[in-house]
Each structure stands twice: as C-alpha cells, then as structure tokens.
CSV table of C-alpha atoms in Angstrom, one decimal:
chain,number,residue,atom,x,y,z
G,783,UNK,CA,131.4,84.4,32.4
G,784,UNK,CA,130.0,81.5,30.3
G,785,UNK,CA,127.2,79.3,31.5
G,786,UNK,CA,125.8,76.2,29.7
G,787,UNK,CA,122.1,75.5,29.6
G,788,UNK,CA,121.2,71.9,29.2
G,789,UNK,CA,118.0,70.5,27.7
G,790,UNK,CA,115.6,70.4,30.7
G,791,UNK,CA,114.3,67.2,32.2
G,792,UNK,CA,110.6,67.6,31.8
G,793,UNK,CA,109.8,65.2,34.6
G,794,UNK,CA,107.4,63.2,32.3
G,795,UNK,CA,109.6,60.3,31.3
G,796,UNK,CA,110.7,62.0,28.1
G,797,UNK,CA,114.3,61.5,27.0
G,798,UNK,CA,114.7,63.7,24.0
G,799,UNK,CA,113.3,66.6,22.0
G,800,UNK,CA,113.6,67.9,18.5
G,801,UNK,CA,114.4,71.5,17.8
G,802,UNK,CA,111.5,72.9,15.7
G,803,UNK,CA,113.0,76.4,15.3
G,804,UNK,CA,115.3,78.8,17.1
G,805,UNK,CA,113.9,82.2,17.9
G,806,UNK,CA,117.4,83.5,18.8
G,807,UNK,CA,120.9,83.4,17.2
G,808,UNK,CA,124.4,83.6,18.5
G,809,UNK,CA,125.3,87.1,19.6
G,810,UNK,CA,121.7,88.0,20.6
G,811,UNK,CA,121.0,89.6,24.0
G,812,UNK,CA,118.1,87.9,25.8
G,813,UNK,CA,116.2,88.4,29.0
G,814,UNK,CA,115.1,86.0,31.6
G,815,UNK,CA,112.3,83.7,30.4
G,816,UNK,CA,112.5,85.1,26.9
G,817,UNK,CA,111.5,82.2,24.5
G,818,UNK,CA,114.7,80.7,23.0
G,819,UNK,CA,113.2,78.0,20.8
G,820,UNK,CA,110.2,75.8,20.0
G,821,UNK,CA,111.0,72.1,20.8
G,822,UNK,CA,108.9,69.1,19.9
G,823,UNK,CA,108.8,66.2,22.4
G,824,UNK,CA,107.1,62.9,22.0
G,825,UNK,CA,104.0,64.5,23.3
G,826,UNK,CA,103.8,68.2,22.3
G,827,UNK,CA,105.4,71.3,20.8
G,828,UNK,CA,106.4,73.6,23.7
G,829,UNK,CA,108.3,76.8,24.0
G,830,UNK,CA,111.7,76.8,25.7
G,831,UNK,CA,112.3,79.9,27.9
G,832,UNK,CA,115.7,81.3,28.8
G,833,UNK,CA,117.0,80.5,32.3
G,834,UNK,CA,119.4,83.5,32.2
G,835,UNK,CA,119.6,87.1,31.0
G,836,UNK,CA,122.7,87.6,28.9
G,837,UNK,CA,124.2,87.1,25.5
G,838,UNK,CA,123.8,83.9,23.4
G,839,UNK,CA,127.4,82.6,23.0
G,840,UNK,CA,126.6,79.4,21.2
G,841,UNK,CA,123.8,77.2,20.0
G,842,UNK,CA,124.7,73.5,20.2
G,843,UNK,CA,122.0,72.2,17.9
G,844,UNK,CA,120.3,73.2,14.7
G,845,UNK,CA,116.6,73.2,13.8
G,846,UNK,CA,115.6,69.6,13.1
G,847,UNK,CA,118.2,68.1,15.4
G,848,UNK,CA,117.1,65.6,18.1
G,849,UNK,CA,118.7,66.5,21.5
G,850,UNK,CA,118.9,64.2,24.5
G,851,UNK,CA,117.7,65.5,27.9
G,852,UNK,CA,120.7,66.8,29.8
G,853,UNK,CA,122.7,67.5,26.7
G,854,UNK,CA,124.2,71.1,26.2
G,855,UNK,CA,121.8,73.3,24.3
G,856,UNK,CA,122.7,76.9,24.7
G,857,UNK,CA,125.9,78.6,25.9
G,858,UNK,CA,125.4,82.0,27.6
G,859,UNK,CA,127.8,84.9,28.3
G,860,UNK,CA,126.6,86.4,31.6
G,861,UNK,CA,128.3,89.5,33.0
G,862,UNK,CA,129.7,89.0,36.4
G,863,UNK,CA,128.3,85.4,36.9
G,864,UNK,CA,130.4,82.5,38.1
G,865,UNK,CA,130.6,79.7,35.6
G,866,UNK,CA,128.1,77.0,36.5
G,867,UNK,CA,126.1,74.3,34.9
G,868,UNK,CA,122.5,74.8,35.8
G,869,UNK,CA,120.3,71.8,36.7
G,870,UNK,CA,117.4,71.9,34.2
G,871,UNK,CA,114.6,70.6,36.4
G,872,UNK,CA,110.9,71.3,36.3
G,873,UNK,CA,110.9,70.8,40.1
G,874,UNK,CA,112.8,74.1,40.6
G,875,UNK,CA,110.0,75.9,38.8
G,876,UNK,CA,107.3,74.5,41.0
G,877,UNK,CA,109.3,75.6,44.0
G,878,UNK,CA,109.6,79.1,42.6
G,879,UNK,CA,113.4,79.0,42.6
G,880,UNK,CA,114.1,79.1,38.8
G,881,UNK,CA,112.8,80.3,35.5
G,882,UNK,CA,109.8,79.0,33.7
G,883,UNK,CA,110.9,75.8,31.9
G,884,UNK,CA,109.2,73.7,29.3
G,885,UNK,CA,105.6,73.0,29.9
G,886,UNK,CA,105.2,75.7,32.4
G,887,UNK,CA,104.9,78.7,30.0
G,888,UNK,CA,107.2,81.6,29.5
G,889,UNK,CA,106.9,85.2,30.5
G,890,UNK,CA,106.0,87.5,27.6
G,891,UNK,CA,108.9,89.1,25.9
G,892,UNK,CA,109.1,92.8,25.0
G,893,UNK,CA,110.4,91.9,21.6
G,894,UNK,CA,112.2,89.3,19.6
G,895,UNK,CA,115.8,89.5,18.7
G,896,UNK,CA,117.0,89.5,15.1
G,897,UNK,CA,117.9,86.0,14.0
G,898,UNK,CA,120.6,85.0,11.5
G,899,UNK,CA,120.0,82.5,8.7
G,900,UNK,CA,121.1,79.0,9.4
G,901,UNK,CA,124.0,77.9,7.3
G,902,UNK,CA,123.9,74.5,5.5
G,903,UNK,CA,126.9,72.3,5.7
G,904,UNK,CA,129.5,72.9,3.0
G,905,UNK,CA,128.7,71.1,-0.3
G,906,UNK,CA,125.1,70.4,0.6
G,907,UNK,CA,122.2,71.0,-1.7
G,908,UNK,CA,118.7,71.4,-0.2
G,909,UNK,CA,115.7,70.5,-2.4
G,910,UNK,CA,112.2,70.7,-1.1
G,911,UNK,CA,110.1,68.3,-3.2
G,912,UNK,CA,106.4,67.7,-3.5
G,913,UNK,CA,105.9,66.3,0.0
G,914,UNK,CA,109.3,66.3,1.5
G,915,UNK,CA,112.6,67.9,2.4
G,916,UNK,CA,115.2,66.1,0.3
G,917,UNK,CA,118.8,66.6,1.4
G,918,UNK,CA,121.4,65.3,-1.0
G,919,UNK,CA,125.1,65.6,-0.4
G,920,UNK,CA,126.7,66.8,-3.6
G,921,UNK,CA,129.9,68.5,-4.9
G,922,UNK,CA,130.4,72.2,-4.5
G,923,UNK,CA,129.4,72.9,-8.1
G,924,UNK,CA,125.9,71.4,-7.6
G,925,UNK,CA,123.0,73.7,-8.1
G,926,UNK,CA,121.2,75.0,-5.0
G,927,UNK,CA,117.5,74.9,-5.9
G,928,UNK,CA,116.1,76.3,-2.7
G,929,UNK,CA,117.1,80.0,-2.4
G,930,UNK,CA,119.3,81.0,0.4
G,931,UNK,CA,117.4,82.3,3.4
G,932,UNK,CA,117.6,86.0,3.9
G,933,UNK,CA,118.9,87.5,7.2
G,934,UNK,CA,115.8,87.2,9.4
G,935,UNK,CA,114.3,89.8,11.6
G,936,UNK,CA,110.9,89.1,13.2
G,937,UNK,CA,109.7,85.6,13.4
G,938,UNK,CA,107.5,84.7,10.4
G,939,UNK,CA,103.8,85.4,11.3
G,940,UNK,CA,101.8,82.2,11.4
G,941,UNK,CA,99.8,80.0,13.7
G,942,UNK,CA,101.2,76.9,15.5
G,943,UNK,CA,99.3,74.5,13.2
G,944,UNK,CA,100.7,76.2,10.1
G,945,UNK,CA,104.2,76.1,11.5
G,946,UNK,CA,103.8,72.4,12.2
G,947,UNK,CA,102.4,71.8,8.7
G,948,UNK,CA,105.3,73.7,7.1
G,949,UNK,CA,107.8,71.8,9.2
G,950,UNK,CA,106.3,68.5,8.1
G,951,UNK,CA,106.7,69.5,4.5
G,952,UNK,CA,110.2,70.8,4.9
G,953,UNK,CA,109.2,74.4,4.1
G,954,UNK,CA,111.1,77.2,5.8
G,955,UNK,CA,108.5,79.9,6.7
G,956,UNK,CA,111.2,82.6,6.6
G,957,UNK,CA,111.5,82.0,2.9
G,958,UNK,CA,107.7,82.1,2.5
G,959,UNK,CA,107.6,85.4,4.4
G,960,UNK,CA,110.3,86.8,2.2
G,961,UNK,CA,108.1,86.3,-0.8
G,962,UNK,CA,104.8,87.3,0.7
G,963,UNK,CA,105.8,90.3,2.8
G,964,UNK,CA,104.5,91.2,6.2
G,965,UNK,CA,101.3,89.3,6.6
G,966,UNK,CA,100.1,86.1,8.4
G,967,UNK,CA,101.2,82.9,6.5
G,968,UNK,CA,98.4,80.4,5.8
G,969,UNK,CA,98.5,76.7,4.8
G,970,UNK,CA,97.6,77.7,1.2
G,971,UNK,CA,100.6,80.0,1.2
G,972,UNK,CA,102.8,77.1,2.3
G,973,UNK,CA,101.3,74.8,-0.4
G,974,UNK,CA,101.8,77.5,-3.1
G,975,UNK,CA,105.4,78.0,-2.1
G,976,UNK,CA,106.1,74.3,-2.0
G,977,UNK,CA,104.6,74.0,-5.5
G,978,UNK,CA,106.8,76.7,-6.9
G,979,UNK,CA,109.8,75.1,-5.2
G,980,UNK,CA,108.9,71.7,-6.7
G,981,UNK,CA,108.8,73.3,-10.2
G,982,UNK,CA,112.3,74.8,-9.7
G,983,UNK,CA,113.6,71.4,-8.4
G,984,UNK,CA,112.2,69.7,-11.5
G,985,UNK,CA,114.3,72.0,-13.7
G,986,UNK,CA,117.6,71.0,-11.9
G,987,UNK,CA,117.0,67.3,-11.6
G,988,UNK,CA,120.0,66.7,-13.8
G,989,UNK,CA,122.4,68.7,-11.7
G,990,UNK,CA,126.0,67.3,-11.8
G,991,UNK,CA,127.4,65.3,-9.0
G,992,UNK,CA,126.7,61.8,-7.7
G,993,UNK,CA,124.3,61.6,-4.7
G,994,UNK,CA,126.0,60.0,-1.7
G,995,UNK,CA,123.2,60.2,0.9
G,996,UNK,CA,119.4,60.7,0.8
G,997,UNK,CA,117.1,61.5,3.7
G,998,UNK,CA,113.6,62.1,2.5
G,999,UNK,CA,109.9,61.5,2.9
G,1000,UNK,CA,109.3,62.0,-0.8
G,1001,UNK,CA,108.9,58.7,-2.8
G,1002,UNK,CA,112.3,57.5,-4.1
G,1003,UNK,CA,111.6,56.2,-7.6
G,1004,UNK,CA,113.3,53.7,-9.8
G,1005,UNK,CA,112.6,52.3,-13.2
G,1006,UNK,CA,112.1,48.6,-13.8
G,1007,UNK,CA,110.8,46.5,-16.6
G,1008,UNK,CA,107.4,46.5,-14.9
G,1009,UNK,CA,107.3,50.3,-14.9
G,1010,UNK,CA,107.9,52.9,-12.2
G,1011,UNK,CA,107.9,51.7,-8.6
G,1012,UNK,CA,108.3,53.9,-5.5
G,1013,UNK,CA,109.0,53.7,-1.8
G,1014,UNK,CA,108.7,56.4,0.9
G,1015,UNK,CA,110.8,56.7,4.0
G,1016,UNK,CA,109.3,58.7,6.9
G,1017,UNK,CA,111.4,59.4,10.0
G,1018,UNK,CA,109.9,57.8,13.1
G,1019,UNK,CA,110.0,60.4,15.8
G,1020,UNK,CA,108.0,62.7,18.0
G,1021,UNK,CA,104.4,61.7,18.8
G,1022,UNK,CA,104.3,58.8,16.3
G,1023,UNK,CA,107.4,57.2,17.8
G,1024,UNK,CA,106.0,57.6,21.4
G,1025,UNK,CA,102.5,56.3,20.3
G,1026,UNK,CA,104.1,53.3,18.6
G,1027,UNK,CA,106.1,52.3,21.6
G,1028,UNK,CA,103.1,52.8,23.9
G,1029,UNK,CA,100.8,50.7,21.8
G,1030,UNK,CA,103.3,47.8,21.5
G,1031,UNK,CA,103.9,47.9,25.2
G,1032,UNK,CA,100.1,47.8,25.9
G,1033,UNK,CA,99.3,45.2,23.3
G,1034,UNK,CA,101.9,42.8,24.6
G,1035,UNK,CA,101.4,43.5,28.3
G,1036,UNK,CA,97.6,43.5,28.9
G,1037,UNK,CA,95.4,40.7,27.4
G,1038,UNK,CA,92.9,42.7,25.3
G,1039,UNK,CA,89.3,41.7,24.9
G,1040,UNK,CA,86.9,43.7,22.7
G,1041,UNK,CA,83.1,43.5,22.9
G,1042,UNK,CA,80.6,45.3,20.7
G,1043,UNK,CA,77.1,46.6,21.2
G,1044,UNK,CA,74.8,48.3,18.6
G,1045,UNK,CA,72.3,50.6,20.2
G,1046,UNK,CA,69.4,52.9,19.1
G,1047,UNK,CA,70.5,56.4,20.0
G,1048,UNK,CA,67.6,58.3,18.6
G,1049,UNK,CA,66.6,59.7,22.0
G,1050,UNK,CA,70.1,60.9,22.5
G,1051,UNK,CA,70.1,62.6,19.1
G,1052,UNK,CA,66.8,64.3,20.0
G,1053,UNK,CA,68.2,65.4,23.3
G,1054,UNK,CA,71.2,66.9,21.6
G,1055,UNK,CA,69.1,68.8,19.1
G,1056,UNK,CA,66.9,70.1,21.9
G,1057,UNK,CA,69.8,71.3,23.9
G,1058,UNK,CA,71.4,73.0,20.9
G,1059,UNK,CA,68.1,74.7,20.0
G,1060,UNK,CA,67.8,76.3,23.5
G,1061,UNK,CA,71.5,77.0,24.2
G,1062,UNK,CA,73.0,80.5,24.3
G,1063,UNK,CA,75.1,81.4,21.3
G,1064,UNK,CA,78.3,81.3,23.2
G,1065,UNK,CA,77.6,78.0,24.9
G,1066,UNK,CA,79.9,75.0,24.3
G,1067,UNK,CA,78.5,72.7,21.6
G,1068,UNK,CA,77.2,69.5,23.0
G,1069,UNK,CA,77.6,66.4,20.8
G,1070,UNK,CA,77.3,62.7,21.0
G,1071,UNK,CA,80.9,62.4,22.4
G,1072,UNK,CA,79.9,64.6,25.3
G,1073,UNK,CA,76.8,62.5,26.1
G,1074,UNK,CA,78.8,59.3,25.9
G,1075,UNK,CA,81.5,60.8,28.2
G,1076,UNK,CA,78.8,61.6,30.8
G,1077,UNK,CA,77.3,58.1,30.5
G,1078,UNK,CA,80.7,56.5,30.9
G,1079,UNK,CA,81.5,58.6,34.1
G,1080,UNK,CA,78.1,57.5,35.5
G,1081,UNK,CA,78.7,53.8,34.6
G,1082,UNK,CA,82.2,53.7,36.0
G,1083,UNK,CA,80.9,54.4,39.5
G,1084,UNK,CA,79.0,51.1,39.3
G,1085,UNK,CA,81.8,49.1,37.6
G,1086,UNK,CA,85.0,50.2,39.2
G,1087,UNK,CA,87.0,47.4,37.6
G,1088,UNK,CA,86.9,49.4,34.3
G,1089,UNK,CA,88.5,52.3,36.1
G,1090,UNK,CA,91.3,50.4,37.8
G,1091,UNK,CA,94.9,49.7,37.0
G,1092,UNK,CA,97.2,46.7,37.4
G,1093,UNK,CA,100.1,47.0,39.8
G,1094,UNK,CA,102.2,44.0,39.1
G,1095,UNK,CA,105.0,44.9,41.5
G,1096,UNK,CA,102.7,45.3,44.5
G,1097,UNK,CA,100.5,42.4,43.4
G,1098,UNK,CA,97.4,44.6,43.6
G,1099,UNK,CA,94.5,45.9,41.5
G,1100,UNK,CA,94.2,49.6,42.2
G,1101,UNK,CA,90.6,50.9,41.9
G,1102,UNK,CA,90.5,54.7,41.3
G,1103,UNK,CA,87.4,56.5,42.6
G,1104,UNK,CA,87.8,59.4,40.3
G,1105,UNK,CA,87.7,59.6,36.5
G,1106,UNK,CA,90.5,61.2,34.6
G,1107,UNK,CA,89.0,60.7,31.1
G,1108,UNK,CA,91.3,60.4,28.1
G,1109,UNK,CA,90.0,61.7,24.8
G,1110,UNK,CA,91.9,60.3,21.8
G,1111,UNK,CA,92.7,63.2,19.3
G,1112,UNK,CA,94.1,62.7,15.8
G,1113,UNK,CA,96.5,65.5,15.0
G,1114,UNK,CA,98.9,66.3,12.1
G,1115,UNK,CA,101.6,65.0,14.4
G,1116,UNK,CA,99.9,61.7,15.3
G,1117,UNK,CA,97.5,60.3,17.9
G,1118,UNK,CA,97.5,61.8,21.4
G,1119,UNK,CA,95.2,61.2,24.3
G,1120,UNK,CA,94.9,64.3,26.5
G,1121,UNK,CA,93.0,63.9,29.8
G,1122,UNK,CA,90.0,65.7,31.4
G,1123,UNK,CA,90.7,65.6,35.1
G,1124,UNK,CA,87.9,64.7,37.5
G,1125,UNK,CA,85.5,64.3,34.6
G,1126,UNK,CA,82.9,62.6,36.9
G,1127,UNK,CA,82.4,66.0,38.7
G,1128,UNK,CA,81.5,67.9,35.5
G,1129,UNK,CA,78.1,68.7,34.2
G,1130,UNK,CA,77.2,68.0,30.6
G,1131,UNK,CA,77.9,71.6,29.6
G,1132,UNK,CA,81.3,71.6,31.5
G,1133,UNK,CA,82.2,68.4,29.7
G,1134,UNK,CA,81.4,69.9,26.4
G,1135,UNK,CA,83.6,72.9,27.1
G,1136,UNK,CA,86.4,70.7,28.3
G,1137,UNK,CA,86.3,68.5,25.2
G,1138,UNK,CA,86.3,71.6,22.9
G,1139,UNK,CA,89.3,73.2,24.7
G,1140,UNK,CA,91.1,69.9,24.7
G,1141,UNK,CA,90.6,69.5,20.9
G,1142,UNK,CA,91.7,73.1,20.1
G,1143,UNK,CA,94.9,72.7,22.2
G,1144,UNK,CA,95.7,69.3,20.7
G,1145,UNK,CA,95.3,70.5,17.1
G,1146,UNK,CA,97.6,73.4,17.8
G,1147,UNK,CA,100.3,71.1,19.1
G,1148,UNK,CA,100.3,72.9,22.5
G,1149,UNK,CA,99.0,70.2,24.8
G,1150,UNK,CA,101.2,70.2,27.9
G,1151,UNK,CA,103.0,66.9,28.5
G,1152,UNK,CA,101.4,66.7,32.0
G,1153,UNK,CA,97.9,66.7,30.4
G,1154,UNK,CA,98.8,63.5,28.5
G,1155,UNK,CA,99.5,61.4,31.6
G,1156,UNK,CA,97.4,59.6,34.2
G,1157,UNK,CA,94.2,58.8,32.4
G,1158,UNK,CA,92.0,56.2,34.0
G,1159,UNK,CA,89.6,55.4,31.1
G,1160,UNK,CA,89.6,56.6,27.5
G,1161,UNK,CA,87.2,57.4,24.6
G,1162,UNK,CA,88.0,57.4,20.9
G,1163,UNK,CA,85.5,58.7,18.4
G,1164,UNK,CA,86.1,56.7,15.2
G,1165,UNK,CA,82.6,57.7,14.0
G,1166,UNK,CA,83.9,61.0,12.8
G,1167,UNK,CA,85.8,59.1,10.1
G,1168,UNK,CA,82.7,57.2,9.0
G,1169,UNK,CA,83.7,54.0,10.8
G,1170,UNK,CA,81.2,51.8,12.6
G,1171,UNK,CA,83.3,49.7,14.9
G,1172,UNK,CA,86.9,48.7,15.8
G,1173,UNK,CA,89.2,47.1,18.3
G,1174,UNK,CA,90.9,50.0,20.1
G,1175,UNK,CA,94.2,49.3,22.0
G,1176,UNK,CA,94.3,50.3,25.6
G,1177,UNK,CA,96.5,53.3,26.5
G,1178,UNK,CA,99.2,52.0,28.8
G,1179,UNK,CA,98.1,51.7,32.4
G,1180,UNK,CA,94.4,51.8,31.7
G,1181,UNK,CA,91.9,49.0,31.9
G,1182,UNK,CA,89.2,50.3,29.4
G,1183,UNK,CA,88.8,52.2,26.2
G,1184,UNK,CA,85.5,52.8,24.4
G,1185,UNK,CA,85.2,53.5,20.7
G,1186,UNK,CA,82.2,55.4,19.3
G,1187,UNK,CA,81.1,54.4,15.9
G,1188,UNK,CA,79.3,56.6,13.3
G,1189,UNK,CA,75.6,57.4,14.0
G,1190,UNK,CA,73.7,56.1,11.1
G,1191,UNK,CA,70.0,56.5,10.1
G,1192,UNK,CA,68.8,53.0,9.3
G,1193,UNK,CA,65.8,50.6,9.6
G,1194,UNK,CA,65.5,49.3,13.2
G,1195,UNK,CA,63.0,47.5,15.3
G,1196,UNK,CA,61.1,50.0,17.5
G,1197,UNK,CA,58.1,49.2,19.6
G,1198,UNK,CA,57.3,46.1,17.6
G,1199,UNK,CA,57.6,47.8,14.2
G,1200,UNK,CA,60.4,48.7,11.7
G,1201,UNK,CA,61.3,52.4,11.7
G,1202,UNK,CA,64.1,54.6,10.7
G,1203,UNK,CA,66.2,55.2,13.8
G,1204,UNK,CA,69.6,56.6,14.7
G,1205,UNK,CA,71.9,53.7,15.4
G,1206,UNK,CA,75.5,53.5,16.7
G,1207,UNK,CA,77.9,50.7,17.6
G,1208,UNK,CA,80.0,50.9,20.7
G,1209,UNK,CA,83.3,48.9,20.9
G,1210,UNK,CA,84.8,48.3,24.3
G,1211,UNK,CA,88.3,47.0,24.8
G,1212,UNK,CA,89.4,46.0,28.3
G,1213,UNK,CA,92.2,44.3,30.2
G,1214,UNK,CA,91.1,40.7,30.9
G,1215,UNK,CA,93.4,40.5,33.9
G,1216,UNK,CA,91.2,42.9,35.7
G,1217,UNK,CA,87.8,42.7,34.1
G,1218,UNK,CA,86.0,39.5,33.1
G,1219,UNK,CA,83.6,39.2,30.2
G,1220,UNK,CA,80.5,39.6,32.3
G,1221,UNK,CA,81.6,42.8,33.9
G,1222,UNK,CA,82.7,44.2,30.6
G,1223,UNK,CA,79.4,43.4,29.0
G,1224,UNK,CA,77.4,44.8,31.9
G,1225,UNK,CA,79.4,48.1,31.8
G,1226,UNK,CA,78.8,48.4,28.1
G,1227,UNK,CA,75.1,47.7,28.5
G,1228,UNK,CA,74.9,50.4,31.2
G,1229,UNK,CA,76.4,53.0,28.9
G,1230,UNK,CA,74.2,51.9,26.0
G,1231,UNK,CA,71.1,52.1,28.2
G,1232,UNK,CA,71.8,55.8,28.9
G,1233,UNK,CA,72.2,56.5,25.2
G,1234,UNK,CA,69.0,54.7,24.3
G,1235,UNK,CA,67.1,56.3,27.1
G,1236,UNK,CA,68.9,59.4,28.5
G,1237,UNK,CA,66.5,59.5,31.4
G,1238,UNK,CA,68.2,56.4,32.8
G,1239,UNK,CA,71.1,58.6,33.8
G,1240,UNK,CA,69.0,59.5,36.8
G,1241,UNK,CA,69.1,55.9,37.9
G,1242,UNK,CA,72.9,55.7,37.7
G,1243,UNK,CA,73.6,59.1,39.2
C-alpha cells in the first residue's frame, strides 16, 4: 500500500526547508530511519531519516526546491500496510512512538542505495559560471555545457562544509567525483572543477536560442557607453533569510542603546598565556572569548536586568536566573547564534570546550535547531575580523549583547606612565525598555574590571 511522508514540523517555528540533496531515488528499497535526504532549514543543515521501511514510490521535490512544512515529500510503497498519512511531528519522537525525525539524528544505515541522476526539464541548459549556477531556458538545439550526470552509486565522499560550499557554487559533487575517482573531495577540487566548467561555458556563450529566464548569483553584465556594468542577484533563503527577518524584528521592537568601554586587558592576556603554557596537549584552548564569557556570567548575577526578557502580553519583565549564553558564529551560510546552556555553571576550561564544540558544529552546518533557541544573553567576537567596536543588534527576545573588539598592543597610561599595553574595546547593546543607561554602564564596567584584573572575579563569584 502507498503511504505519503510529509515534511516534518520541527517544532521550532520553521515553516519550510530546502532540499540540499537526495540520498535515495524512486525504486530504491529503504529501511526505517535510513537517511533519505539532507535538508536546509533557516537554521541548519540536517539529515531527514525515513519514517518507514519500504520502496520509494515517488519524490515530490527536487534538489534545490523549497518545501513547506506539511507538504508531501516522499511516497512509499509498503507491503501489507494500510494507506495512511503520517503526522510528521517531533513530539512523537520524544515519546518514543515514531522514527527519528529531523534534528534528532538517524540510526546508522548498513549501506546507501544507488541513486539515479536527476533529469533537467526538457529544453533547459545548465551552465555553472564562475560563482554561480546559471539556468537559462533555451530551445532544444541549445548546447548543454555541463556534462550529464552519470548514474550514481555511492554518495560522493566529502565533508559537510565542502558539500555546502559546492552547493553554494552550483557544483554537483557527483560530477566532480566522476572526474576524480574514489577519493574524498576537497574545496580545491570543487574550485578546480568550477574553473574547468567556466572555461567550457565561455566557449559556448554564443549558443543559439533566445534566453527567456535567468536565475543566477553570477553578475549579469550589460554594455553601456560608460563601459561594462554588472549586477548580482542572490536568492534570499535559509539562514540569511531567517537572520534578516529576526534582525528587522529586533531592531524595530526593542529600543537599542549601545555603550562602549575601552579597557587594558594585559593581565588577561598574561593569564591566557600562562594557562596555555601549563595546559595538557589535549586541553581545550582558552582564549579571550572564553574569559569574557566567564566575566559576563559572573556580572549577570549582579545585574539581572541584562539577563531578562520583555513579556509584553503579560505586562512583565522576566528575570532569568540562569545564563544560556549565545555565541555569534559567522558561517558560509550566514550568521547563527548557537547557545551554551547553563553557562554560569561551567568552569573556564568547560566554557572553552563548549565554545570549541559550538564553533565546529556551526561551521559544519550541523547545529541542531534547538541549540539556536532560548539564549538569554549573547557575545559576538568582531575582533577576529580586526574590528575595534560596533553596534550589535540584539537577538530577538534578549536584552543584552556584548561585542568584543580586537586586542591591540598600543601606548596606554599604566601606573602613571605611558607603556605598551594590550587594549580592547567592549561594545554593549541593550534593550532600553528593561535596562537604563546606569545599569548598562555598571554591567559593562564590571565585565571590564575582570578583564583588567582577573583576580576581581573572586569578588563577583
């Protein structure tokens, strides 16, 4: 009997997901919890496990399609089963009554099925240009620059960041694997393949047939009397779309105030150097972000307004006596802010380990959606880009976010004399509905005092 599998409701307020790649094809036999596809939500790339054991009867979307939550995704032929429409809810997983769905991990599969190549629509030419996937509808006699994908067997061997990188460039890893053979595909392999494809495309730029539609992230060029001018169109989707919506909501909901403080952090630099010199080889690396995170957790206990949220419906300010610390992470897919739960309970070493793990997961695109929710205060380290200060926007629902500037060696007054010192600027943005200027300044000063004299942490603990 046939059963339809709908795109699951992740329970995180997400309404759609993009199909990154299918790992099965119509006619394949799959087992329960075998991974069907990788899907990209507004927050993460996750694996979609099968809710049934049976045969894939139909795939209702192609790679690159954006599918609404609750829309049909896969049709199954299940021997002896009554035709039903499953309810794709994460709640069922938590209760143990269903398969592992998105965000909850999938049981390991004994092997991957063979996958058939996706067919392009009739009369469509696909050209992968320098930085883009350019699809131009053209007559049937147009030249197809990108070679037809071979019939696929095993999934191309690569890491999640490389798959995301290739996807962003419009490069099909199956085609790269067909040229390279059976080995792990790297970013340089993707770049080299894209360059070869670009050269092929340049040789067929005059292919017959008028273009009727263009969807591209490659600059569209036109000649004018002033010379060549260009524009670039980039689809707004995934993390960037979610981040944009969240930032607009925050900026026009909470009245932002930003205050700055430049502090001598030489003692913190010396502390970090000392800890690294005596640490075991496999110990997590402690850096300035870790020390600031610890200082923030200590200071929030004394300034609860910065760790509160505005409940307009109830007419209340809710102070939270725990710290779920958000750490802004720049990824290839955009900015995300994963959360370290109960950060105030962690030692300096445990915070360092948590930050390292959070960063690795974010860069791989595998941060679970649940880990991006519920932060109470956030940090953003703009210093890694060589920036001294900024005016960070609050993550929705939070009252404070602290930006760390670059640590610079510069002349500074020290004990009545001018000396070379390590100096850093802290930028604190806060919700002026909850925190007034005095409290914001006092909190920032408390954090700065710990960085200036790490021994002061004992006074705040």
